[in-house]
Amino acid sequence: MASPSNVTIWNLSGKWMGNRSKSDDPEPSLKLQGIGWALRKAIICANPVVCISAYTSTQEKTPSTYIDTIFRTPVADILDARVLNWQKIKHTDFIFGSVNCQTTWIGGLVGEEGRTRPNIQGSIGDEKATKFLRGEILADGSKCDGFLVEERYGKEEALWIHTIDQHEDGHWMDETMWGFELINGERYHTRRVITMDNKTGRYELVRVVFLFIE
């Protein structure tokens, strides 16, 4: 189902699943990452349940937000542990190998059209990719409303999650923006992903739309 109002970027805890009909085809991105045909098909067909636990630790001098995600695949569960402080964390799994991950909060900036969008320029220096990441356009280049600016504590607060994942061998990188969007009048958690081959500069754009289960 669409995301309930109490599930926000500040609290993504719950069970999710990719919405295939509303998401872009992930196969070109997986191919760019060097994932073989058989495994690509298995990943797409499996459509794993995604279990998210988001929490803030007060044990440190500077409190940090943690997001632990478990992807339940038919082969094995994959844990993706992130800290929103932009420090690099090494992640290793049987699909993508070893990846250095960085995650942080991103604020908003009012653009020329009067809409508030993520204040990000994108790391690959490509105008279309940057517009996609900010939510100005869809993967096919058509314009869209993009990310919602949502309320927190009774007032609007523009905040999103930004990640960069670099494969350890330097082959590819992902840059992703997490937020919520209205799609056909319903609110969904979305992630806009740029996957780039670092050697050729070729990239793929994918918007992943998530269904909230519970």
PDB file of C-alpha atoms in Angstrom, residues 1 19 23 53 74 76 88 92 98 105 112 118 126 146 149 152 154 159 182 196 209:
ATOM      1  CA  MET A   1       0.000   0.000   0.000  1.00  0.00           C
ATOM      2  CA  ASN A  19       6.412  -1.755  -6.466  1.00  0.00           C
ATOM      3  CA  SER A  23       9.348   1.539 -10.442  1.00  0.00           C
ATOM      4  CA  SER A  53      14.944  -0.180  11.466  1.00  0.00           C
ATOM      5  CA  PRO A  74      15.667 -16.489  -1.319  1.00  0.00           C
ATOM      6  CA  ALA A  76      20.292 -15.263   2.200  1.00  0.00           C
ATOM      7  CA  LYS A  88      32.568   5.636   4.999  1.00  0.00           C
ATOM      8  CA  THR A  92      30.081  -6.708   1.700  1.00  0.00           C
ATOM      9  CA  SER A  98      32.648  -4.977  -1.225  1.00  0.00           C
ATOM     10  CA  TRP A 105      20.943  14.224   5.498  1.00  0.00           C
ATOM     11  CA  GLU A 112      13.706  28.922 -10.230  1.00  0.00           C
ATOM     12  CA  PRO A 118      17.172  18.648  -2.466  1.00  0.00           C
ATOM     13  CA  ASP A 126      25.843  15.589 -15.655  1.00  0.00           C
ATOM     14  CA  GLY A 146       9.359  15.253  -7.600  1.00  0.00           C
ATOM     15  CA  VAL A 149       8.427  18.645   1.379  1.00  0.00           C
ATOM     16  CA  ARG A 152       7.593  17.725  11.087  1.00  0.00           C
ATOM     17  CA  GLY A 154       3.680  20.951  12.729  1.00  0.00           C
ATOM     18  CA  LEU A 159      15.018  17.041   4.446  1.00  0.00           C
ATOM     19  CA  LEU A 182       3.019  11.616  -4.868  1.00  0.00           C
ATOM     20  CA  MET A 196      27.630   4.974 -13.204  1.00  0.00           C
ATOM     21  CA  VAL A 209       9.040   2.957  -5.597  1.00  0.00           C
TER      22      VAL A 209
END
